[in-house]
Coordinates of N, CA and C in Angstrom, one line a residue:
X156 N 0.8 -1.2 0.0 CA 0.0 0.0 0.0 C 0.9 1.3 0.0
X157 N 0.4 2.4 -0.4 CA 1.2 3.6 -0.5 C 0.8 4.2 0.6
X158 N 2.2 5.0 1.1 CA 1.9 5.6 2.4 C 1.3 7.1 2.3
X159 N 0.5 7.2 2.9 CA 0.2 8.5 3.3 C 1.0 9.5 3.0
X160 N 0.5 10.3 2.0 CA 0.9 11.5 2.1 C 1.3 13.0 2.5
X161 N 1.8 13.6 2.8 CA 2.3 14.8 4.0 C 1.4 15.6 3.3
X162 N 1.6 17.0 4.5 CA 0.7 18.2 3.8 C 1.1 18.6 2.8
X163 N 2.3 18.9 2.7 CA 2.4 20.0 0.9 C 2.5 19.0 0.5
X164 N 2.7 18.1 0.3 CA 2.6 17.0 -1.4 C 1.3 17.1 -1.5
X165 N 0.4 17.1 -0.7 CA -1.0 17.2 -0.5 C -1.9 18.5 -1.2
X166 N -1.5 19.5 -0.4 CA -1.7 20.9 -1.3 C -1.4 21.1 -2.5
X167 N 0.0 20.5 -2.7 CA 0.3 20.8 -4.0 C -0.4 20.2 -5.4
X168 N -1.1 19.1 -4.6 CA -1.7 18.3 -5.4 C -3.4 19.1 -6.1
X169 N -3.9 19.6 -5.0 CA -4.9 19.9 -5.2 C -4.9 21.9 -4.9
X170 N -3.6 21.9 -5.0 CA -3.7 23.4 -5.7 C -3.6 23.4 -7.3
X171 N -3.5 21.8 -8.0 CA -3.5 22.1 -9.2 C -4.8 21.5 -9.8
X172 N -5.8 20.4 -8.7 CA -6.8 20.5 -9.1 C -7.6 21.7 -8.7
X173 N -7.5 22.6 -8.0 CA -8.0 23.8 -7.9 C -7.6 24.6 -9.4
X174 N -6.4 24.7 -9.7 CA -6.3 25.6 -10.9 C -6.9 25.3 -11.9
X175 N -7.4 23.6 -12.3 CA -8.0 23.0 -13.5 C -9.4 23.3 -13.3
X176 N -9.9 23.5 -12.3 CA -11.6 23.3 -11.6 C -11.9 23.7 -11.1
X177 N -11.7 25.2 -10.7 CA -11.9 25.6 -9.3 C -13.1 25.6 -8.8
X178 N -14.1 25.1 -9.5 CA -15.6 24.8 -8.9 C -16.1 23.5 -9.7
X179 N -15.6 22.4 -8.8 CA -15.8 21.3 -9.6 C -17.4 20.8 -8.9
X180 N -18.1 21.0 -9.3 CA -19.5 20.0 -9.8 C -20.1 18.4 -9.8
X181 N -21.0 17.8 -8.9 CA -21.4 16.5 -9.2 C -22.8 16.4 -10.5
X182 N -22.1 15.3 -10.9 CA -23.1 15.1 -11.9 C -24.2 14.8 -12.3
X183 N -24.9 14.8 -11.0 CA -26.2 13.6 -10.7 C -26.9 15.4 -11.2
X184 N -28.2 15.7 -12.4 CA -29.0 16.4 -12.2 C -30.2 16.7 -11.2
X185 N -30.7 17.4 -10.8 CA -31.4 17.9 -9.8 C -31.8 19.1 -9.5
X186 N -32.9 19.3 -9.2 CA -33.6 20.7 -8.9 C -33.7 21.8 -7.4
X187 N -33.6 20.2 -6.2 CA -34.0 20.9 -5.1 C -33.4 19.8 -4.7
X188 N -33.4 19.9 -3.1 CA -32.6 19.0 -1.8 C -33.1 17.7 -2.1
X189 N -35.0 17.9 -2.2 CA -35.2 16.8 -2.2 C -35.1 15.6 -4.0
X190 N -34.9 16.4 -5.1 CA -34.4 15.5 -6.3 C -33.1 14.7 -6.1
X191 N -32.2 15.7 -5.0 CA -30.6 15.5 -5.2 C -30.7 14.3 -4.4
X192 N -31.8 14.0 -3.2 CA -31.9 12.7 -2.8 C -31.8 11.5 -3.5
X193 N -33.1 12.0 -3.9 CA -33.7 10.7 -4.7 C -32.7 10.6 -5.9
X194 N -31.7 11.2 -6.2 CA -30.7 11.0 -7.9 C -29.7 10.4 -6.9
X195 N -29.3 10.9 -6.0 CA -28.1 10.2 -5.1 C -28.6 8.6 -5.0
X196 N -29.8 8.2 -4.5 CA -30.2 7.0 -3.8 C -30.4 6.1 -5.2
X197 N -30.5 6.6 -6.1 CA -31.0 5.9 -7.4 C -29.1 5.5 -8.0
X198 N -28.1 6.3 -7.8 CA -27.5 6.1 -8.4 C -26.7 5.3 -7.8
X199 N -26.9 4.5 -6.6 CA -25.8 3.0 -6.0 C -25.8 2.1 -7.1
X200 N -24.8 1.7 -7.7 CA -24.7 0.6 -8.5 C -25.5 1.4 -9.5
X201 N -24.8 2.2 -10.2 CA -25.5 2.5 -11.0 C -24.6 3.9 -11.8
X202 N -24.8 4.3 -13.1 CA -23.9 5.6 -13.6 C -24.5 7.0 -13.3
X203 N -23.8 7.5 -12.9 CA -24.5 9.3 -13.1 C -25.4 9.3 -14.5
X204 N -24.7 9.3 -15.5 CA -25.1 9.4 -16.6 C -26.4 8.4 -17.1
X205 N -26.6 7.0 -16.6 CA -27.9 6.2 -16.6 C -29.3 7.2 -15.8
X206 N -28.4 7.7 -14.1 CA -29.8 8.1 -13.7 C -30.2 9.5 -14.0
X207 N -29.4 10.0 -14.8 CA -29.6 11.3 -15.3 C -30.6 10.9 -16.3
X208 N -30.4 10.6 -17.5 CA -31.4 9.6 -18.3 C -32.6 10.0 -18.1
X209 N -32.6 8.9 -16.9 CA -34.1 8.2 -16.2 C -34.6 9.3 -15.2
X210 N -34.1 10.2 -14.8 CA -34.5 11.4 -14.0 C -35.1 12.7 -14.6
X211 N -35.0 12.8 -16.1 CA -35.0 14.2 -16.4 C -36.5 14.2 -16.6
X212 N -37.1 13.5 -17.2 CA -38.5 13.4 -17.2 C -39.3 12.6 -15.3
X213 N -38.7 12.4 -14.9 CA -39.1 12.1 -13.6 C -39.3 13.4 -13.6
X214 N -38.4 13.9 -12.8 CA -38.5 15.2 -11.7 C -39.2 16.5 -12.3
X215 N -39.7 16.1 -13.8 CA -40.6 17.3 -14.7 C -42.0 17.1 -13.7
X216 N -42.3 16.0 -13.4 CA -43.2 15.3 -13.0 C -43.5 15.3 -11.2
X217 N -42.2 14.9 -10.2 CA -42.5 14.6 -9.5 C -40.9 15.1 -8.5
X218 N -40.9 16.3 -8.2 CA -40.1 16.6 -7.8 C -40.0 17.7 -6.6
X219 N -41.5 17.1 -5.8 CA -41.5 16.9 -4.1 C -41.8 15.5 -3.7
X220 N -41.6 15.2 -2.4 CA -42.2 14.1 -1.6 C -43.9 13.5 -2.1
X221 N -44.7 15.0 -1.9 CA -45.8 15.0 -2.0 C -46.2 14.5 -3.5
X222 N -45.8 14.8 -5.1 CA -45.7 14.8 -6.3 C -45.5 13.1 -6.3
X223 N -44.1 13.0 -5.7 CA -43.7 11.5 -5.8 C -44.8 10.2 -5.4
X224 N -45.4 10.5 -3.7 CA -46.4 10.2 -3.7 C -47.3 9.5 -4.1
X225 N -48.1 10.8 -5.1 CA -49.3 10.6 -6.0 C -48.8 9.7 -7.3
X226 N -47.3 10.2 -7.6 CA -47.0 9.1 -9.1 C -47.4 7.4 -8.6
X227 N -46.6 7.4 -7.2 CA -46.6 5.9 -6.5 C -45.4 5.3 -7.4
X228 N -45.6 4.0 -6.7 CA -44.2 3.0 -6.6 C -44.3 3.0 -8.3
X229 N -45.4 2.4 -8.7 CA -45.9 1.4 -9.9 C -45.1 2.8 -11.1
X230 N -45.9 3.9 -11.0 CA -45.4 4.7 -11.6 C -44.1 5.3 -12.0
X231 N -43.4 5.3 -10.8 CA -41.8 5.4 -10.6 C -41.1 4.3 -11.5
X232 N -41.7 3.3 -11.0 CA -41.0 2.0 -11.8 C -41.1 2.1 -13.1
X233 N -41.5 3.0 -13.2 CA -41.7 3.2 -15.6 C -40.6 4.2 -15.7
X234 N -40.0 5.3 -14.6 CA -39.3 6.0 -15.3 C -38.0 5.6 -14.7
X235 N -38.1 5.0 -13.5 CA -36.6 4.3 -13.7 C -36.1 2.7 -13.7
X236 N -37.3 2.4 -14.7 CA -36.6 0.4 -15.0 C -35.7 0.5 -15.7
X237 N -34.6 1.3 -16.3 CA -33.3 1.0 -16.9 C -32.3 1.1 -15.7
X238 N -32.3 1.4 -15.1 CA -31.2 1.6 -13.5 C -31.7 0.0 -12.7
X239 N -30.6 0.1 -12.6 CA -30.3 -1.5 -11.9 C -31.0 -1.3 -10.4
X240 N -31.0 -2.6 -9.9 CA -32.4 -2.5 -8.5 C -33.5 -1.4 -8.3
X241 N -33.8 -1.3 -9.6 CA -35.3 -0.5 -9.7 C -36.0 -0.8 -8.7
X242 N -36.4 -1.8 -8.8 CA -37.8 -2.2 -7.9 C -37.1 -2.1 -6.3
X243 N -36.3 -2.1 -5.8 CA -36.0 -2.1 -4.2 C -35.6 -0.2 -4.1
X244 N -35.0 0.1 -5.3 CA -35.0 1.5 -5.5 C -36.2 2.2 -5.2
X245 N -37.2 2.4 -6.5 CA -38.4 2.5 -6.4 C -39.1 2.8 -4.5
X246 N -38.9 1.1 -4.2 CA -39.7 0.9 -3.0 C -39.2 2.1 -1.7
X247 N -37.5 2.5 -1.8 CA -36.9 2.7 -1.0 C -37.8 4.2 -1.3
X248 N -37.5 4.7 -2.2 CA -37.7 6.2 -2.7 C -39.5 6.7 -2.5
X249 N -40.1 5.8 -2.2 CA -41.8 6.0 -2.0 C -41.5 6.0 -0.4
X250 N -40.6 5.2 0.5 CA -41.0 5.2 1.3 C -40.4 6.4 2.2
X251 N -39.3 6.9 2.0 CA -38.5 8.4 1.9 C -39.5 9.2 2.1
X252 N -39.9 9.2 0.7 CA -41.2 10.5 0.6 C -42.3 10.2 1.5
X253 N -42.5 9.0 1.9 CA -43.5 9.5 2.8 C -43.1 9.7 4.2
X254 N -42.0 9.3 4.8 CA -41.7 9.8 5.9 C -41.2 10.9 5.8
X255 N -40.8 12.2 4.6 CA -40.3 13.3 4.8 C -41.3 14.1 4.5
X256 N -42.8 13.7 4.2 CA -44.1 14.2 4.2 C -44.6 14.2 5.6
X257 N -44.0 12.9 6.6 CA -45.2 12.6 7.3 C -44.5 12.9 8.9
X258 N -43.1 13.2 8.8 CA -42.1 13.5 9.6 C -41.3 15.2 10.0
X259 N -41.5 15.5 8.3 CA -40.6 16.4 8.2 C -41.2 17.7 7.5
X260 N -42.2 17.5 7.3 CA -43.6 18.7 6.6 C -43.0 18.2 5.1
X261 N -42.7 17.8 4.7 CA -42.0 17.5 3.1 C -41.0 18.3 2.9
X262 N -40.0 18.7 4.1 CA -38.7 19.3 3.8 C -37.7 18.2 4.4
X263 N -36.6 18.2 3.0 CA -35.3 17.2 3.4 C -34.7 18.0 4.8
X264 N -34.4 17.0 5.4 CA -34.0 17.9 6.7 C -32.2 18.0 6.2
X265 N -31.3 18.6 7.4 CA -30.3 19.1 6.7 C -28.9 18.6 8.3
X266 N -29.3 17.1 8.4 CA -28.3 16.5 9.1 C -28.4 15.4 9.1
X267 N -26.9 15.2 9.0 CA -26.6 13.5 9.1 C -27.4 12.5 9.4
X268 N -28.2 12.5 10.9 CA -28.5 11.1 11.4 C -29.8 10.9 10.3
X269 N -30.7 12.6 10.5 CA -31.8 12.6 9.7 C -31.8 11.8 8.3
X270 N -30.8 12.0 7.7 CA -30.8 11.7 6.5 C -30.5 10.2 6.4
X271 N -29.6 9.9 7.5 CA -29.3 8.2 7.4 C -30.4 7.6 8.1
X272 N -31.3 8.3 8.6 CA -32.5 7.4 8.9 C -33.9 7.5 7.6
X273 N -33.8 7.7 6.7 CA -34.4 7.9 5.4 C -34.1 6.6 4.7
X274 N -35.1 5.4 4.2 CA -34.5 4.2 4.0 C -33.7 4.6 2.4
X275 N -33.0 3.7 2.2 CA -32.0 3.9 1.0 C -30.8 4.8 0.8
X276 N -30.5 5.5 2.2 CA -29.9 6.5 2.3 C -28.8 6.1 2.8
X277 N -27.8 6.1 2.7 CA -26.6 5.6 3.8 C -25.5 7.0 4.2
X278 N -24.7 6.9 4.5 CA -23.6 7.9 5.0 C -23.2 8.6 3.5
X279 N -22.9 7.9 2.9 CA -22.2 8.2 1.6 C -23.7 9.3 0.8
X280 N -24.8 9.2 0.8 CA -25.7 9.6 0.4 C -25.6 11.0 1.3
X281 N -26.1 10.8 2.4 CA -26.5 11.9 3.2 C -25.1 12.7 3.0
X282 N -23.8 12.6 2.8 CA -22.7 13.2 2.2 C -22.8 14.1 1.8
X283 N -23.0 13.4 0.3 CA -23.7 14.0 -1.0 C -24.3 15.7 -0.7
X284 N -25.5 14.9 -0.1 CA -26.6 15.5 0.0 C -25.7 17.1 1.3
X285 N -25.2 16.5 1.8 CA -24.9 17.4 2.8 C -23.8 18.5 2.3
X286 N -22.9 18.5 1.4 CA -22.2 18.7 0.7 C -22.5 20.1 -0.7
X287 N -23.4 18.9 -1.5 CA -24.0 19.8 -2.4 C -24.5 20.3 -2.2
X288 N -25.7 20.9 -1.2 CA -26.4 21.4 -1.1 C -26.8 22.9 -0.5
X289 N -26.1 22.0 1.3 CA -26.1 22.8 2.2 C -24.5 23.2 2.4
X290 N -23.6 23.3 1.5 CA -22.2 23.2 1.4 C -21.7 22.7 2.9
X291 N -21.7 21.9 3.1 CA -21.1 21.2 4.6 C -19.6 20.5 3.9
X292 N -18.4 20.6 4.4 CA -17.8 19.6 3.7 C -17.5 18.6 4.1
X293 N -18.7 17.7 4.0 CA -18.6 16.4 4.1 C -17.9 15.8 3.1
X294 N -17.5 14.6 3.2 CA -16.5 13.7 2.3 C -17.6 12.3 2.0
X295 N -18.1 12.1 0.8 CA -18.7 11.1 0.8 C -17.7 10.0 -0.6
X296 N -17.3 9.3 0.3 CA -16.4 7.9 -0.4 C -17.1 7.1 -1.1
X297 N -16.8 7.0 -2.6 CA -17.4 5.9 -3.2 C -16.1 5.5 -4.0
X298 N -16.2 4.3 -4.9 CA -15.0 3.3 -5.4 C -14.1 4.4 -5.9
X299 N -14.6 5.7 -6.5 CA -13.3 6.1 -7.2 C -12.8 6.9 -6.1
X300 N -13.0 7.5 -5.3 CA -12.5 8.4 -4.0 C -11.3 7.5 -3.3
X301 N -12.3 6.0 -2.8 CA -11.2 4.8 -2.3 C -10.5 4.1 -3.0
X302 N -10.3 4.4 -4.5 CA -9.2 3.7 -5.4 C -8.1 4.9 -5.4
X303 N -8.6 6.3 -5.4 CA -7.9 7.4 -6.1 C -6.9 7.7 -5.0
X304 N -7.8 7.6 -3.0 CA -7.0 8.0 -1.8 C -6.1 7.1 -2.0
X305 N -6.4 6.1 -2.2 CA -5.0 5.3 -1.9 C -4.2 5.0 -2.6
X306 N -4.4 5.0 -4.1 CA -3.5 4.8 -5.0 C -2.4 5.8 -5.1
X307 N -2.8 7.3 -4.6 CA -2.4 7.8 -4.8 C -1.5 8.6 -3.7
X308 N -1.9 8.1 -2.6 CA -1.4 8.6 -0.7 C -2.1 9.9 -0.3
X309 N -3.2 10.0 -1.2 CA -3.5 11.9 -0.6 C -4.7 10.8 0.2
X310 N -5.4 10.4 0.3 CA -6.5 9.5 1.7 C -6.1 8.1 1.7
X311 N -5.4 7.8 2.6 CA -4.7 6.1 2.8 C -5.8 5.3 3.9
X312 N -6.5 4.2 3.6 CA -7.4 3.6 4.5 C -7.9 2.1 4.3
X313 N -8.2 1.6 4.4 CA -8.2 0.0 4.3 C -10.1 0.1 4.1
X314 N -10.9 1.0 5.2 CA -12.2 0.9 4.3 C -13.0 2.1 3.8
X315 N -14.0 2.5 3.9 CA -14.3 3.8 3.4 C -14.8 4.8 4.3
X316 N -14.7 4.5 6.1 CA -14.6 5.1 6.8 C -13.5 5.5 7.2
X317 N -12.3 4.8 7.1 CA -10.5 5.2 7.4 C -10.4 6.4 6.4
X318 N -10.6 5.9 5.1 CA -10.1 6.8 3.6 C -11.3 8.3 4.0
X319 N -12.6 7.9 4.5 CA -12.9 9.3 5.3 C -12.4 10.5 6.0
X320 N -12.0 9.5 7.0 CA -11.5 10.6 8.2 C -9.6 10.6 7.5
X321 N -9.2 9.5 6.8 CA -8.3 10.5 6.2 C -8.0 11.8 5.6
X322 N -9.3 11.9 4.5 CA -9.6 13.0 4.0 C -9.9 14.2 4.9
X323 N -10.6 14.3 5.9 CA -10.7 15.0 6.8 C -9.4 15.5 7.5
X324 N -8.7 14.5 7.5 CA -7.2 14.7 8.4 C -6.5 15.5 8.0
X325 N -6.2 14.8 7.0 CA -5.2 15.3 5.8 C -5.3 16.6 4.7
X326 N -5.9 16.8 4.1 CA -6.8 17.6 3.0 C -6.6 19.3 3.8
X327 N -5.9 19.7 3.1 CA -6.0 21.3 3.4 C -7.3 22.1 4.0
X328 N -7.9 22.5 4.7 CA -9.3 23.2 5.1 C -9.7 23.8 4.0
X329 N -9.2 24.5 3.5 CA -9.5 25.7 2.6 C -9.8 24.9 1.0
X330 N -9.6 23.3 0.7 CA -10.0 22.6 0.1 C -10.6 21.4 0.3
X331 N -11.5 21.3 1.4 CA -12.1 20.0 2.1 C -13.5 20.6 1.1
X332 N -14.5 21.1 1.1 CA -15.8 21.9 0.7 C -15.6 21.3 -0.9
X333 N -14.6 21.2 -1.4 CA -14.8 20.6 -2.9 C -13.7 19.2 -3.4
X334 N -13.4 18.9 -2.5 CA -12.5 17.4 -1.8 C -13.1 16.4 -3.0
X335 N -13.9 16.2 -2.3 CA -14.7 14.7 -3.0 C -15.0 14.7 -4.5
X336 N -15.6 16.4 -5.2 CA -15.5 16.6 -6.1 C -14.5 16.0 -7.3
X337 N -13.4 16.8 -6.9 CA -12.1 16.8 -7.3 C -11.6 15.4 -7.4
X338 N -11.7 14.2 -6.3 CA -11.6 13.0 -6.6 C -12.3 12.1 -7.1
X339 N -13.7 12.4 -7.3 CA -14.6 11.7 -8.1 C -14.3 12.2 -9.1
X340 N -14.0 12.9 -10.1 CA -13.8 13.3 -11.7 C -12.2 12.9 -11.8
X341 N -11.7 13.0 -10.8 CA -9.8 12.4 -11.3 C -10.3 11.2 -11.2
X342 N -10.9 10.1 -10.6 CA -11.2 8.9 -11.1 C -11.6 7.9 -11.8
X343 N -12.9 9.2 -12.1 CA -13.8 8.9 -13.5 C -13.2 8.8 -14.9
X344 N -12.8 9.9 -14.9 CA -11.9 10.2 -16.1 C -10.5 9.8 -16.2
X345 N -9.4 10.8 -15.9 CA -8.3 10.0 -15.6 C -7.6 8.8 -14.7
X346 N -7.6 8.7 -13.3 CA -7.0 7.9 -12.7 C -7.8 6.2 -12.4
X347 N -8.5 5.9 -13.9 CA -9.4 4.4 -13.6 C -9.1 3.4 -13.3
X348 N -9.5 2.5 -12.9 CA -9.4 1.5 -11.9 C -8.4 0.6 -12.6
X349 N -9.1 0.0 -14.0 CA -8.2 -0.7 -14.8 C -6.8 -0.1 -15.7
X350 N -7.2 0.9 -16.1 CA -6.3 1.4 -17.2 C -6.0 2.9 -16.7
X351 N -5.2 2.9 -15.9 CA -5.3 5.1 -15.1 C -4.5 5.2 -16.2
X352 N -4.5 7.0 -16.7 CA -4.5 7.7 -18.2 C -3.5 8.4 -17.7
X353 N -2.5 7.9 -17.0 CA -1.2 8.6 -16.5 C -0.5 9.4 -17.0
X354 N 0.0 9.3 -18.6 CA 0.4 10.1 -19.3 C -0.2 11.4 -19.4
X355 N -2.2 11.6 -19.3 CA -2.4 13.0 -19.2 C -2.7 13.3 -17.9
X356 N -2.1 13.2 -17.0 CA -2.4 13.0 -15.4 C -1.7 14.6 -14.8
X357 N -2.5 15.6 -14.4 CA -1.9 17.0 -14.0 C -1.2 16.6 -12.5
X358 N -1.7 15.4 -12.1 CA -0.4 15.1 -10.7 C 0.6 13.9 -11.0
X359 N 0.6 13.7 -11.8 CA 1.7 12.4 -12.3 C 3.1 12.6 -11.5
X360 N 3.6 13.7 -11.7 CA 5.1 13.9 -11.0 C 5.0 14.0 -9.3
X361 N 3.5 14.2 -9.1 CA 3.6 13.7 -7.3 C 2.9 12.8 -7.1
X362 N 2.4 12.0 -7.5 CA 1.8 10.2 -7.4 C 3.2 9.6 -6.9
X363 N 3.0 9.0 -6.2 CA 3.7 7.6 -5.7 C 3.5 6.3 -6.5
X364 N 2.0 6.7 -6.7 CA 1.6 5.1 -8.0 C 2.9 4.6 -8.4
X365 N 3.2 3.2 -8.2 CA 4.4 2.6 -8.9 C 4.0 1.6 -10.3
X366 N 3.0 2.1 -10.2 CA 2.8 0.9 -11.8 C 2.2 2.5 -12.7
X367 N 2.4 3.1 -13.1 CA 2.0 4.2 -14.2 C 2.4 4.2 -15.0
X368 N 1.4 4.5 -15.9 CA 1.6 3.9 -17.4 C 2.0 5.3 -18.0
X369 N 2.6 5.3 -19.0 CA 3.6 6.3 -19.9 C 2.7 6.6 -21.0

């Protein structure tokens, strides 16, 4: 495993994803707190780009708790059966909306536990949600965050609570607020799982990576 990396290899790294990005963006479309839910919760196992798709005519449609509601389960299930676990998606996503109808006046509330007690929702979600919205800078870890921290020593952790609070530890303050950004699109695009695009890599000369490809 690659060791952890210090603060300025750290900075330096993402003072140059700051100069490429300086307002890097999640992809999942969305109108309000509560779409960015339901696009977060839809897209486990699943592409930005699939639930964008299957969302854009959803949320024309049903883009409060209350809206979602009246579509119902049956309904939802027509605009997102191309997204993998539809049907337990679906189920999760009706039953969301009715506890943030029947709990919360039909406002996403704007903290952690709230959000992880919302079925379909996990830490990584409520993240998201907490992040993009209400700018909190939360760190929400998914495969390319926990391939990118470690491959690369800027978040070193064995699961995706370690590679968390590394990020938290480690990560400059003044670039925690757009953290997760910044390593979900260096993983997407350049630094992939199977084949990282090293050669156009804007941190290549401070990677540790020992297998980089030319």
């Amino acid at each position: 495993m690659v060791k952890q990396l210090g603060y300025h290899q750290i900075r330096a790294i993402f003072d140059r994803f700051h100069a490429t990005e300086p307002e890097p963006k999640g992809e999942l479309e969305h109108v309000n707190a509560y779409t960015l839910v339901v696009a977060v919760a839809l897209s486990a196992q699943a592409t930005d780009v699939g639930v964008n798709k299957a969302t854009r005519a959803l949320f024309q449609i049903a883009d409060t708790p209350e809206k979602m509601l009246a579509l119902g389960e049956e309904g939802l299930i027509e605009h997102i059966k191309t997204i993998g676990l539809y049907r337990q998606k679906a189920k999760n996503v009706i039953k969301l909306s009715r506890i943030l109808v029947e709990d919360y006046g039909g406002v996403v509330p704007n903290s952690r536990a709230a959000l992880q007690s919302l079925p379909g929702v996990g830490r990584k979600t409520a993240n998201v949600v907490l992040n993009m919205w209400w700018g909190v800078p939360a760190q929400a870890v998914d495969t390319h965050i926990f391939r990118v921290g470690n491959r690369t020593g800027i978040a070193v952790g064995k699961d995706v609570n370690a590679v968390e609070r590394a990020i938290e530890d480690n990560i400059p303050a003044d670039y925690q607020q757009h953290a997760h950004h910044w390593l979900i699109l260096h993983g997407r695009y350049t630094c992939k799982a199977r084949k990282p695009m090293c050669g156009n890599c804007i941190i290549r000369d401070l990677c540790p990576y020992e297998d980089k490809n030319i």
